[in-house]
Amino acid sequence: MNISRRNALALGGAALTVTLVPVSFAQAAADDAMAQAVAEFTGGADIAEGGIELTTPEIAENGNTVPVGFSAPGAKRVVLLASKNPGPVVSFFTFGALSAGDASTRIRLAGTQDVVVIAEMADGSYTQVSKAVKVTIGGCGG
Amino acid sequence: MGKPRVKVPKSAKAGEVITIKTLIKHKMESGRRKDKKTGELVPRNIINMFSASFNGEEVIKVDLHGSVSTNPYFQFQMKVPESGELAFKWADDDGNVTETTSKITVG
């Protein structure tokens, strides 16, 4: 993939509904990793908004196990991302013809952040949805 | 890896969309946690792949990259075209593989 770092960053900036005010290096690094993960998944293609239903709790008391579900009818591939986790990629999903393009799981969230789902549809287009989750106790304990 | 638990309806109508739930016991060691006694990082050992296939056709495949909770749970929907067998598979970083199957009868 020949995407320059600058392009990847610009893409990520446009794609994410993250407030782009890096207050610390750690956060800048997280934004960087996130933009890279998005660019890797889409190959730099444009990402539309909507068409996916994302279910997350508004407030998660325990970051160790946060229920997350999405429904992206007609999706071939989906990536589930946690914008501020040490590694933003949670999981990739590949769906077959019998699938409804949906999945629910439980994930760890290191702190309050956006959970993002990007789907590659059958026609090769990309769409995304993002939701903020407030975490009271982070789940990547160290 | 512990014994998996799957919840699949035993019967369905042709073309019906069913909900499948799976749960497997696994500590999902992230590789970022430090051993409290030695202070050293505990090596990563997570389930990195989960898949479900119906009569040999892949329905869903998940590549786990971390941040999935201990004892990973997956729920998804599937359209049942005919009677058959749903095969589930989990694989972890240490090379352990767990498989189980469930039969669905269309009638």
mmCIF file of C-alpha atoms in Angstrom:
data_model
loop_
_atom_site.group_PDB
_atom_site.id
_atom_site.type_symbol
_atom_site.label_atom_id
_atom_site.label_comp_id
_atom_site.label_asym_id
_atom_site.label_seq_id
_atom_site.Cartn_x
_atom_site.Cartn_y
_atom_site.Cartn_z
ATOM 1 C CA MET A 1 0.000 0.000 0.000
ATOM 2 C CA ASN A 2 1.552 3.287 -0.977
ATOM 3 C CA ILE A 3 -0.104 5.746 1.315
ATOM 4 C CA SER A 4 2.120 8.342 2.856
ATOM 5 C CA ARG A 5 1.886 8.917 6.548
ATOM 6 C CA ARG A 6 0.463 12.374 5.896
ATOM 7 C CA ASN A 7 -2.311 10.999 3.720
ATOM 8 C CA ALA A 8 -3.109 8.349 6.267
ATOM 9 C CA LEU A 9 -3.332 10.963 8.968
ATOM 10 C CA ALA A 10 -5.502 13.268 6.883
ATOM 11 C CA LEU A 11 -7.754 10.365 6.032
ATOM 12 C CA GLY A 12 -8.015 9.344 9.642
ATOM 13 C CA GLY A 13 -8.765 12.903 10.621
ATOM 14 C CA ALA A 14 -11.573 13.108 8.122
ATOM 15 C CA ALA A 15 -12.874 9.675 8.912
ATOM 16 C CA LEU A 16 -12.966 9.803 12.646
ATOM 17 C CA THR A 17 -15.244 11.923 14.644
ATOM 18 C CA VAL A 18 -12.491 12.245 17.161
ATOM 19 C CA THR A 19 -11.787 15.675 18.510
ATOM 20 C CA LEU A 20 -8.453 16.407 16.934
ATOM 21 C CA VAL A 21 -6.874 18.273 19.786
ATOM 22 C CA PRO A 22 -4.018 16.120 20.956
ATOM 23 C CA VAL A 23 -3.481 17.079 24.568
ATOM 24 C CA SER A 24 -0.641 14.656 25.154
ATOM 25 C CA PHE A 25 1.882 12.610 23.243
ATOM 26 C CA ALA A 26 0.096 9.455 24.330
ATOM 27 C CA GLN A 27 -3.095 10.655 22.750
ATOM 28 C CA ALA A 28 -1.324 11.781 19.584
ATOM 29 C CA ALA A 29 0.229 8.332 19.367
ATOM 30 C CA ALA A 30 -3.175 6.711 19.810
ATOM 31 C CA ASP A 31 -4.635 8.894 17.033
ATOM 32 C CA ASP A 32 -1.709 7.933 14.843
ATOM 33 C CA ALA A 33 -2.190 4.203 15.425
ATOM 34 C CA MET A 34 -5.904 4.584 14.810
ATOM 35 C CA ALA A 35 -5.401 6.440 11.506
ATOM 36 C CA GLN A 36 -2.958 3.776 10.408
ATOM 37 C CA ALA A 37 -5.378 0.970 11.272
ATOM 38 C CA VAL A 38 -8.166 2.690 9.319
ATOM 39 C CA ALA A 39 -5.922 3.258 6.279
ATOM 40 C CA GLU A 40 -4.788 -0.366 6.363
ATOM 41 C CA PHE A 41 -8.349 -1.619 6.344
ATOM 42 C CA THR A 42 -9.712 0.658 3.631
ATOM 43 C CA GLY A 43 -6.563 1.031 1.540
ATOM 44 C CA GLY A 44 -7.185 4.765 1.613
ATOM 45 C CA ALA A 45 -10.675 4.630 0.081
ATOM 46 C CA ASP A 46 -13.371 7.137 0.989
ATOM 47 C CA ILE A 47 -15.568 6.189 3.911
ATOM 48 C CA ALA A 48 -19.246 7.078 4.003
ATOM 49 C CA GLU A 49 -21.222 7.532 7.210
ATOM 50 C CA GLY A 50 -24.088 5.385 8.400
ATOM 51 C CA GLY A 51 -25.667 2.178 7.138
ATOM 52 C CA ILE A 52 -24.417 0.367 10.211
ATOM 53 C CA GLU A 53 -26.135 0.025 13.521
ATOM 54 C CA LEU A 54 -23.745 0.099 16.471
ATOM 55 C CA THR A 55 -24.887 -0.796 19.958
ATOM 56 C CA THR A 56 -22.714 0.249 22.878
ATOM 57 C CA PRO A 57 -23.440 1.289 26.434
ATOM 58 C CA GLU A 58 -23.218 5.030 26.992
ATOM 59 C CA ILE A 59 -21.380 4.453 30.235
ATOM 60 C CA ALA A 60 -19.422 1.291 30.988
ATOM 61 C CA GLU A 61 -18.656 0.823 34.656
ATOM 62 C CA ASN A 62 -16.105 -1.882 33.987
ATOM 63 C CA GLY A 63 -13.773 -1.474 31.035
ATOM 64 C CA ASN A 64 -12.813 -5.138 31.197
ATOM 65 C CA THR A 65 -16.010 -6.288 29.611
ATOM 66 C CA VAL A 66 -18.022 -3.853 27.535
ATOM 67 C CA PRO A 67 -20.827 -5.321 25.400
ATOM 68 C CA VAL A 68 -20.567 -4.123 21.804
ATOM 69 C CA GLY A 69 -22.742 -5.149 18.888
ATOM 70 C CA PHE A 70 -23.094 -4.065 15.295
ATOM 71 C CA SER A 71 -25.324 -4.832 12.377
ATOM 72 C CA ALA A 72 -24.050 -4.055 8.881
ATOM 73 C CA PRO A 73 -26.374 -5.860 6.453
ATOM 74 C CA GLY A 74 -24.547 -6.734 3.246
ATOM 75 C CA ALA A 75 -21.066 -6.269 4.696
ATOM 76 C CA LYS A 76 -18.246 -8.508 3.505
ATOM 77 C CA ARG A 77 -15.660 -7.391 6.015
ATOM 78 C CA VAL A 78 -15.845 -5.343 9.170
ATOM 79 C CA VAL A 79 -13.230 -3.938 11.487
ATOM 80 C CA LEU A 80 -14.030 -3.091 15.081
ATOM 81 C CA LEU A 81 -11.779 -0.403 16.552
ATOM 82 C CA ALA A 82 -11.267 1.141 19.956
ATOM 83 C CA SER A 83 -9.690 4.538 19.279
ATOM 84 C CA LYS A 84 -7.670 4.921 22.482
ATOM 85 C CA ASN A 85 -6.714 1.345 23.313
ATOM 86 C CA PRO A 86 -2.995 0.473 23.228
ATOM 87 C CA GLY A 87 -3.725 -1.429 20.000
ATOM 88 C CA PRO A 88 -6.791 0.111 18.332
ATOM 89 C CA VAL A 89 -7.785 -2.956 16.284
ATOM 90 C CA VAL A 90 -10.105 -5.133 18.351
ATOM 91 C CA SER A 91 -11.110 -7.638 15.665
ATOM 92 C CA PHE A 92 -11.689 -8.172 11.973
ATOM 93 C CA PHE A 93 -14.883 -9.934 10.913
ATOM 94 C CA THR A 94 -15.411 -11.740 7.613
ATOM 95 C CA PHE A 95 -18.984 -12.583 6.659
ATOM 96 C CA GLY A 96 -20.236 -15.316 4.344
ATOM 97 C CA ALA A 97 -23.410 -15.354 2.250
ATOM 98 C CA LEU A 98 -25.497 -16.956 5.027
ATOM 99 C CA SER A 99 -24.534 -14.306 7.548
ATOM 100 C CA ALA A 100 -26.644 -11.272 8.339
ATOM 101 C CA GLY A 101 -23.521 -9.095 8.660
ATOM 102 C CA ASP A 102 -23.939 -8.723 12.372
ATOM 103 C CA ALA A 103 -22.030 -9.679 15.496
ATOM 104 C CA SER A 104 -21.997 -8.938 19.188
ATOM 105 C CA THR A 105 -19.112 -9.457 21.562
ATOM 106 C CA ARG A 106 -17.550 -8.113 24.738
ATOM 107 C CA ILE A 107 -14.437 -6.005 24.587
ATOM 108 C CA ARG A 108 -11.886 -4.301 26.821
ATOM 109 C CA LEU A 109 -11.655 -0.526 26.813
ATOM 110 C CA ALA A 110 -8.652 1.194 28.401
ATOM 111 C CA GLY A 111 -10.665 4.331 29.114
ATOM 112 C CA THR A 112 -13.317 6.679 27.798
ATOM 113 C CA GLN A 113 -13.094 6.659 24.006
ATOM 114 C CA ASP A 114 -14.810 6.139 20.678
ATOM 115 C CA VAL A 115 -15.730 2.678 19.471
ATOM 116 C CA VAL A 116 -15.631 2.643 15.666
ATOM 117 C CA VAL A 117 -16.982 0.105 13.198
ATOM 118 C CA ILE A 118 -15.975 0.290 9.515
ATOM 119 C CA ALA A 119 -17.603 -2.058 7.022
ATOM 120 C CA GLU A 120 -16.619 -3.007 3.496
ATOM 121 C CA MET A 121 -19.850 -3.588 1.614
ATOM 122 C CA ALA A 122 -20.433 -6.105 -1.198
ATOM 123 C CA ASP A 123 -19.828 -3.393 -3.835
ATOM 124 C CA GLY A 124 -16.443 -2.504 -2.355
ATOM 125 C CA SER A 125 -17.532 0.768 -0.740
ATOM 126 C CA TYR A 126 -16.771 1.601 2.870
ATOM 127 C CA THR A 127 -19.017 2.975 5.542
ATOM 128 C CA GLN A 128 -18.492 3.652 9.194
ATOM 129 C CA VAL A 129 -20.169 4.493 12.460
ATOM 130 C CA SER A 130 -18.689 5.605 15.750
ATOM 131 C CA LYS A 131 -19.979 5.944 19.304
ATOM 132 C CA ALA A 132 -18.398 7.361 22.425
ATOM 133 C CA VAL A 133 -18.285 5.119 25.473
ATOM 134 C CA LYS A 134 -17.556 6.516 28.923
ATOM 135 C CA VAL A 135 -15.492 4.098 30.987
ATOM 136 C CA THR A 136 -15.380 4.424 34.753
ATOM 137 C CA ILE A 137 -12.668 1.803 35.396
ATOM 138 C CA GLY A 138 -10.288 1.029 32.527
ATOM 139 C CA GLY A 139 -9.791 -2.526 31.359
ATOM 140 C CA CYS A 140 -6.204 -2.902 30.275
ATOM 141 C CA GLY A 141 -4.784 -3.061 33.781
ATOM 142 C CA GLY A 142 -1.015 -3.002 34.161
ATOM 143 C CA MET B 1 -9.068 -23.409 26.481
ATOM 144 C CA GLY B 2 -12.159 -24.564 28.291
ATOM 145 C CA LYS B 3 -15.158 -26.364 26.936
ATOM 146 C CA PRO B 4 -17.124 -24.074 24.606
ATOM 147 C CA ARG B 5 -20.804 -23.333 25.116
ATOM 148 C CA VAL B 6 -22.915 -22.728 22.040
ATOM 149 C CA LYS B 7 -26.598 -21.943 21.782
ATOM 150 C CA VAL B 8 -28.096 -22.911 18.438
ATOM 151 C CA PRO B 9 -31.766 -23.659 17.735
ATOM 152 C CA LYS B 10 -32.301 -27.362 17.028
ATOM 153 C CA SER B 11 -34.817 -26.697 14.300
ATOM 154 C CA ALA B 12 -35.697 -23.857 11.942
ATOM 155 C CA LYS B 13 -37.834 -23.099 8.917
ATOM 156 C CA ALA B 14 -36.104 -22.960 5.549
ATOM 157 C CA GLY B 15 -34.747 -19.445 5.058
ATOM 158 C CA GLU B 16 -35.266 -18.490 8.688
ATOM 159 C CA VAL B 17 -32.716 -16.181 10.310
ATOM 160 C CA ILE B 18 -31.554 -17.613 13.609
ATOM 161 C CA THR B 19 -29.420 -16.176 16.398
ATOM 162 C CA ILE B 20 -26.367 -18.085 17.546
ATOM 163 C CA LYS B 21 -24.517 -17.479 20.791
ATOM 164 C CA THR B 22 -21.095 -18.823 21.673
ATOM 165 C CA LEU B 23 -18.906 -18.583 24.740
ATOM 166 C CA ILE B 24 -15.552 -20.181 25.498
ATOM 167 C CA LYS B 25 -13.403 -20.070 28.599
ATOM 168 C CA HIS B 26 -10.059 -18.416 27.935
ATOM 169 C CA LYS B 27 -7.972 -16.002 29.971
ATOM 170 C CA MET B 28 -7.181 -13.846 26.885
ATOM 171 C CA GLU B 29 -3.813 -12.734 28.244
ATOM 172 C CA SER B 30 -3.225 -9.435 26.445
ATOM 173 C CA GLY B 31 0.569 -9.394 26.665
ATOM 174 C CA ARG B 32 0.413 -5.962 28.282
ATOM 175 C CA ARG B 33 -0.131 -7.101 31.850
ATOM 176 C CA LYS B 34 2.785 -7.362 34.269
ATOM 177 C CA ASP B 35 3.289 -10.281 36.602
ATOM 178 C CA LYS B 36 2.769 -8.817 40.087
ATOM 179 C CA LYS B 37 5.665 -10.841 41.599
ATOM 180 C CA THR B 38 8.378 -10.588 38.954
ATOM 181 C CA GLY B 39 7.323 -7.317 37.349
ATOM 182 C CA GLU B 40 7.770 -8.857 33.921
ATOM 183 C CA LEU B 41 5.232 -8.774 31.134
ATOM 184 C CA VAL B 42 3.078 -11.877 30.869
ATOM 185 C CA PRO B 43 3.378 -13.183 27.272
ATOM 186 C CA ARG B 44 0.353 -12.710 25.062
ATOM 187 C CA ASN B 45 -1.942 -15.687 24.708
ATOM 188 C CA ILE B 46 -5.320 -14.901 23.241
ATOM 189 C CA ILE B 47 -7.776 -16.694 21.045
ATOM 190 C CA ASN B 48 -6.810 -15.173 17.694
ATOM 191 C CA MET B 49 -9.401 -16.843 15.462
ATOM 192 C CA PHE B 50 -13.017 -17.857 15.783
ATOM 193 C CA SER B 51 -15.091 -19.200 12.920
ATOM 194 C CA ALA B 52 -18.436 -20.817 12.201
ATOM 195 C CA SER B 53 -19.268 -22.771 9.035
ATOM 196 C CA PHE B 54 -22.538 -24.295 7.939
ATOM 197 C CA ASN B 55 -22.222 -27.473 5.823
ATOM 198 C CA GLY B 56 -18.678 -26.416 5.017
ATOM 199 C CA GLU B 57 -19.582 -22.844 4.008
ATOM 200 C CA GLU B 58 -18.070 -20.115 6.134
ATOM 201 C CA VAL B 59 -20.676 -17.960 7.850
ATOM 202 C CA ILE B 60 -18.470 -15.799 10.024
ATOM 203 C CA LYS B 61 -14.779 -15.565 10.742
ATOM 204 C CA VAL B 62 -13.306 -13.329 13.382
ATOM 205 C CA ASP B 63 -9.614 -12.416 13.565
ATOM 206 C CA LEU B 64 -9.080 -11.269 17.112
ATOM 207 C CA HIS B 65 -6.298 -8.760 17.664
ATOM 208 C CA GLY B 66 -6.604 -8.072 21.348
ATOM 209 C CA SER B 67 -9.004 -6.039 23.449
ATOM 210 C CA VAL B 68 -11.548 -8.858 23.443
ATOM 211 C CA SER B 69 -12.648 -9.697 26.972
ATOM 212 C CA THR B 70 -11.751 -12.792 28.971
ATOM 213 C CA ASN B 71 -13.940 -15.776 28.030
ATOM 214 C CA PRO B 72 -14.773 -14.417 24.573
ATOM 215 C CA TYR B 73 -18.422 -14.265 23.658
ATOM 216 C CA PHE B 74 -19.784 -13.997 20.142
ATOM 217 C CA GLN B 75 -23.344 -13.664 19.010
ATOM 218 C CA PHE B 76 -24.390 -13.528 15.364
ATOM 219 C CA GLN B 77 -27.264 -14.247 13.023
ATOM 220 C CA MET B 78 -27.429 -16.757 10.220
ATOM 221 C CA LYS B 79 -29.905 -17.678 7.531
ATOM 222 C CA VAL B 80 -30.672 -21.400 7.487
ATOM 223 C CA PRO B 81 -31.010 -22.672 3.885
ATOM 224 C CA GLU B 82 -31.409 -26.372 4.689
ATOM 225 C CA SER B 83 -30.790 -28.986 7.355
ATOM 226 C CA GLY B 84 -27.172 -29.314 8.283
ATOM 227 C CA GLU B 85 -24.348 -28.950 10.693
ATOM 228 C CA LEU B 86 -22.823 -25.800 12.081
ATOM 229 C CA ALA B 87 -19.133 -26.210 12.913
ATOM 230 C CA PHE B 88 -17.398 -23.842 15.327
ATOM 231 C CA LYS B 89 -13.666 -23.417 15.744
ATOM 232 C CA TRP B 90 -11.469 -21.437 18.114
ATOM 233 C CA ALA B 91 -7.660 -21.181 17.899
ATOM 234 C CA ASP B 92 -5.275 -19.498 20.327
ATOM 235 C CA ASP B 93 -1.689 -18.181 20.242
ATOM 236 C CA ASP B 94 -0.330 -21.328 21.914
ATOM 237 C CA GLY B 95 -1.640 -23.452 19.061
ATOM 238 C CA ASN B 96 -4.617 -24.915 20.915
ATOM 239 C CA VAL B 97 -7.674 -25.530 18.756
ATOM 240 C CA THR B 98 -11.153 -26.278 20.044
ATOM 241 C CA GLU B 99 -13.986 -27.409 17.813
ATOM 242 C CA THR B 100 -17.621 -28.250 18.323
ATOM 243 C CA THR B 101 -20.648 -28.831 16.098
ATOM 244 C CA SER B 102 -24.418 -28.318 16.312
ATOM 245 C CA LYS B 103 -27.093 -29.835 14.120
ATOM 246 C CA ILE B 104 -29.980 -27.798 12.734
ATOM 247 C CA THR B 105 -32.999 -29.545 11.256
ATOM 248 C CA VAL B 106 -35.206 -27.773 8.748
ATOM 249 C CA GLY B 107 -38.725 -29.080 8.840
#
